[in-house]
Amino acid sequence: MVNVSAFVAILFGGVALELFAADTTEKLAGSSRVLAILLVALIGGTVQGLVLGRWQWNVLRRRMPGLRRRRWVVATTVPSLIVWLFVLAPGAVDIVVAGGDILEIFKNGFIQALVFGPLIGLSQATALRDDTTRWAWWLLANVTSWLFGAATYKLGEWLLDQIDLAREITPAFPVSAFVVHGIWMLWVTAPKATAPLSTPPEQAV
């Protein structure tokens, strides 16, 4: 249920990049493309990892009080940085240099789904090993949710074209993926799966 917020985090990272780092990125790209890519990856990956990680933890700890905040945030931030560094940032830098809209880099939802879903899902699943016996299912939860979100995004674009409405409202369609991930979250954090591994709240650091 909560993982679709990654879609919002990605867009937030793009907006933050445009507002605070577009000029710097363009100047850096002229002298050192590598530094520009590192800057974009650091901003985007950190924003996504910290925002998504903290928000997910606040939700998940209600059903798994022993879930350690630091471990969960790290498990979210590290793969986010990796994907931004090798997948999103290079294209974003090229768009900034060309004077385009940085949010264009986020339109290919299927590429993001195929990369973010498995990588973040695997990393977060390992962070759940001490809290639920169904931790391995978290990988499938992320993959299916990301793919469903990307599919509904494309479907939204097609529908808006058919009825001649502005595409700016397309990001609203992937919200439906909340339902998919919500079902998975209930399964992974079900009492039968978490009770044998329950940890006192004071140990969740």
Coordinates of C-alpha atoms in Angstrom, one line a residue:
M1 CA 0.0 0.0 0.0
V2 CA 2.7 2.4 0.9
N3 CA 5.3 1.7 -1.8
V4 CA 3.4 3.7 -4.5
S5 CA 4.5 6.8 -2.6
A6 CA 7.9 6.2 -4.4
F7 CA 6.2 7.6 -7.5
V8 CA 5.5 10.8 -5.6
A9 CA 9.0 10.8 -4.2
I10 CA 10.5 10.5 -7.6
L11 CA 8.5 13.5 -8.9
F12 CA 9.4 15.4 -5.8
G13 CA 13.1 14.7 -6.4
G14 CA 12.7 16.0 -10.0
V15 CA 11.0 19.2 -8.8
A16 CA 13.7 19.7 -6.1
L17 CA 16.4 19.2 -8.8
E18 CA 14.8 21.8 -11.0
L19 CA 14.4 24.3 -8.2
F20 CA 17.7 24.0 -6.5
A21 CA 20.2 22.4 -8.8
A22 CA 19.3 22.9 -12.4
D23 CA 21.6 25.8 -12.9
T24 CA 24.5 24.2 -11.1
T25 CA 23.9 21.0 -13.0
E26 CA 24.0 22.8 -16.3
K27 CA 27.3 24.5 -15.4
L28 CA 28.9 21.4 -14.1
A29 CA 27.9 19.4 -17.2
G30 CA 29.9 21.8 -19.3
S31 CA 33.1 21.1 -17.4
S32 CA 32.5 17.7 -15.8
R33 CA 29.5 15.5 -16.7
V34 CA 30.5 13.0 -14.1
L35 CA 30.1 15.6 -11.3
A36 CA 26.8 16.7 -12.7
I37 CA 25.5 13.1 -12.7
L38 CA 26.7 12.6 -9.1
L39 CA 24.9 15.8 -8.0
V40 CA 21.7 14.7 -9.6
A41 CA 21.9 11.2 -8.3
L42 CA 22.7 12.4 -4.8
I43 CA 19.7 14.8 -4.6
G44 CA 17.2 12.5 -6.3
G45 CA 18.3 9.3 -4.6
T46 CA 18.6 10.9 -1.1
V47 CA 15.2 12.6 -1.4
Q48 CA 13.5 9.4 -2.6
G49 CA 15.2 7.2 -0.1
L50 CA 14.7 9.3 3.0
V51 CA 11.1 10.4 2.2
L52 CA 9.9 7.0 1.1
G53 CA 11.9 5.1 3.8
R54 CA 10.7 7.2 6.7
W55 CA 7.1 7.3 5.5
Q56 CA 7.0 3.5 5.0
W57 CA 8.6 2.9 8.3
N58 CA 6.0 5.0 10.1
V59 CA 3.2 2.9 8.5
L60 CA 4.9 -0.6 8.8
R61 CA 5.9 -0.2 12.5
R62 CA 2.2 -0.2 13.5
R63 CA 2.0 -3.8 12.5
M64 CA 5.7 -4.6 13.2
P65 CA 6.8 -2.6 16.3
G66 CA 10.2 -4.2 16.1
L67 CA 11.1 -2.9 12.7
R68 CA 14.2 -0.8 13.0
R69 CA 14.0 2.6 11.5
R70 CA 17.6 3.0 10.6
R71 CA 17.8 -0.4 8.9
W72 CA 14.7 0.3 6.9
V73 CA 15.7 3.8 5.7
V74 CA 19.2 2.5 4.7
A75 CA 17.6 -0.4 2.8
T76 CA 15.5 2.1 0.9
T77 CA 18.1 4.8 0.3
V78 CA 21.0 2.7 -1.0
P79 CA 19.1 1.1 -3.9
S80 CA 17.5 4.5 -4.7
L81 CA 21.0 6.1 -5.0
I82 CA 22.2 3.2 -7.2
V83 CA 19.2 3.5 -9.6
W84 CA 19.5 7.3 -9.7
L85 CA 23.2 7.1 -10.4
F86 CA 23.1 4.6 -13.2
V87 CA 19.6 4.9 -14.7
L88 CA 18.0 8.3 -14.1
A89 CA 20.8 10.8 -13.5
P90 CA 22.6 10.5 -16.8
G91 CA 19.4 11.2 -18.8
A92 CA 18.4 14.0 -16.4
V93 CA 21.8 15.8 -17.0
D94 CA 21.4 15.6 -20.7
I95 CA 17.9 17.0 -20.5
V96 CA 19.1 19.9 -18.2
V97 CA 21.9 20.7 -20.6
A98 CA 19.5 20.8 -23.5
G99 CA 17.3 23.2 -21.6
G100 CA 14.4 20.7 -21.3
D101 CA 12.1 19.8 -18.4
I102 CA 13.8 17.5 -15.9
L103 CA 10.5 15.7 -15.3
E104 CA 10.7 14.3 -18.8
I105 CA 13.1 11.7 -17.4
F106 CA 10.3 10.2 -15.3
K107 CA 7.9 9.6 -18.1
N108 CA 9.2 6.1 -19.0
G109 CA 7.4 4.4 -16.1
F110 CA 8.1 0.9 -17.3
I111 CA 11.9 1.3 -17.2
Q112 CA 11.6 2.7 -13.6
A113 CA 9.3 -0.2 -12.7
L114 CA 11.7 -2.8 -14.0
V115 CA 14.6 -1.3 -12.1
F116 CA 13.1 0.1 -8.9
G117 CA 10.7 -2.7 -8.2
P118 CA 13.2 -5.6 -7.9
L119 CA 16.1 -3.6 -6.5
I120 CA 14.3 -1.8 -3.7
G121 CA 12.1 -4.8 -3.1
L122 CA 15.1 -7.1 -2.6
S123 CA 16.8 -4.6 -0.3
Q124 CA 13.7 -3.9 1.8
A125 CA 12.9 -7.6 2.0
T126 CA 16.2 -8.4 3.6
A127 CA 15.4 -5.6 6.2
L128 CA 12.2 -7.5 7.1
R129 CA 13.9 -10.8 7.9
D130 CA 13.8 -10.3 11.7
D131 CA 10.2 -9.1 11.7
T132 CA 8.1 -11.4 9.5
T133 CA 8.4 -14.9 8.2
R134 CA 7.0 -13.7 4.9
W135 CA 9.7 -11.2 4.3
A136 CA 10.7 -12.7 0.9
W137 CA 7.2 -11.9 -0.5
W138 CA 8.1 -8.2 -0.2
L139 CA 10.1 -8.5 -3.4
L140 CA 7.1 -9.7 -5.4
A141 CA 5.0 -7.0 -3.7
N142 CA 7.3 -4.3 -5.0
V143 CA 7.7 -5.7 -8.5
T144 CA 3.9 -6.1 -9.0
S145 CA 3.1 -2.8 -7.5
W146 CA 5.6 -0.9 -9.6
L147 CA 4.5 -2.6 -12.8
F148 CA 0.9 -2.0 -12.0
G149 CA 1.6 1.7 -11.3
A150 CA 3.6 2.0 -14.6
A151 CA 0.8 0.2 -16.6
T152 CA -1.9 2.5 -15.2
Y153 CA 0.3 5.5 -16.0
K154 CA 0.4 4.4 -19.6
L155 CA -3.3 3.6 -19.6
G156 CA -4.0 7.1 -18.2
E157 CA -2.0 8.7 -21.1
W158 CA -4.0 6.7 -23.6
L159 CA -7.4 7.6 -22.0
L160 CA -6.5 11.3 -21.8
D161 CA -5.6 11.3 -25.5
Q162 CA -8.9 9.6 -26.4
I163 CA -10.9 12.2 -24.6
D164 CA -8.7 15.2 -25.4
L165 CA -7.7 16.1 -21.8
A166 CA -4.4 17.5 -20.6
R167 CA -1.8 14.9 -19.8
E168 CA -0.8 16.8 -16.7
I169 CA -3.3 14.8 -14.6
T170 CA -1.7 11.5 -15.8
P171 CA 0.3 11.0 -12.5
A172 CA -3.1 10.6 -10.7
F173 CA -3.7 7.2 -12.3
P174 CA -0.9 5.2 -10.6
V175 CA -2.5 5.9 -7.3
S176 CA -4.6 2.8 -8.0
A177 CA -1.5 0.8 -7.3
F178 CA -2.1 1.6 -3.6
V179 CA -4.7 -1.2 -3.6
V180 CA -2.2 -3.8 -5.0
H181 CA 0.5 -3.0 -2.5
G182 CA -2.0 -2.7 0.3
I183 CA -3.0 -6.3 -0.2
W184 CA 0.6 -7.4 -0.2
M185 CA 1.4 -5.4 2.9
L186 CA -1.4 -7.0 4.8
W187 CA -0.1 -10.5 3.7
V188 CA 3.5 -9.8 4.6
T189 CA 2.6 -8.2 8.0
A190 CA -0.2 -10.6 9.0
P191 CA -0.2 -11.6 12.6
K192 CA 0.5 -15.2 11.8
A193 CA 3.7 -14.1 10.1
T194 CA 4.9 -11.4 12.6
A195 CA 3.9 -12.9 15.9
P196 CA 6.7 -15.5 16.1
L197 CA 9.2 -12.7 15.5
S198 CA 7.7 -9.8 17.5
T199 CA 10.2 -7.5 19.2
P200 CA 9.5 -5.0 22.0
P201 CA 9.0 -1.4 20.6
E202 CA 11.9 0.0 22.6
Q203 CA 14.3 -2.1 20.5
A204 CA 13.1 -0.6 17.2
V205 CA 15.9 1.9 16.6

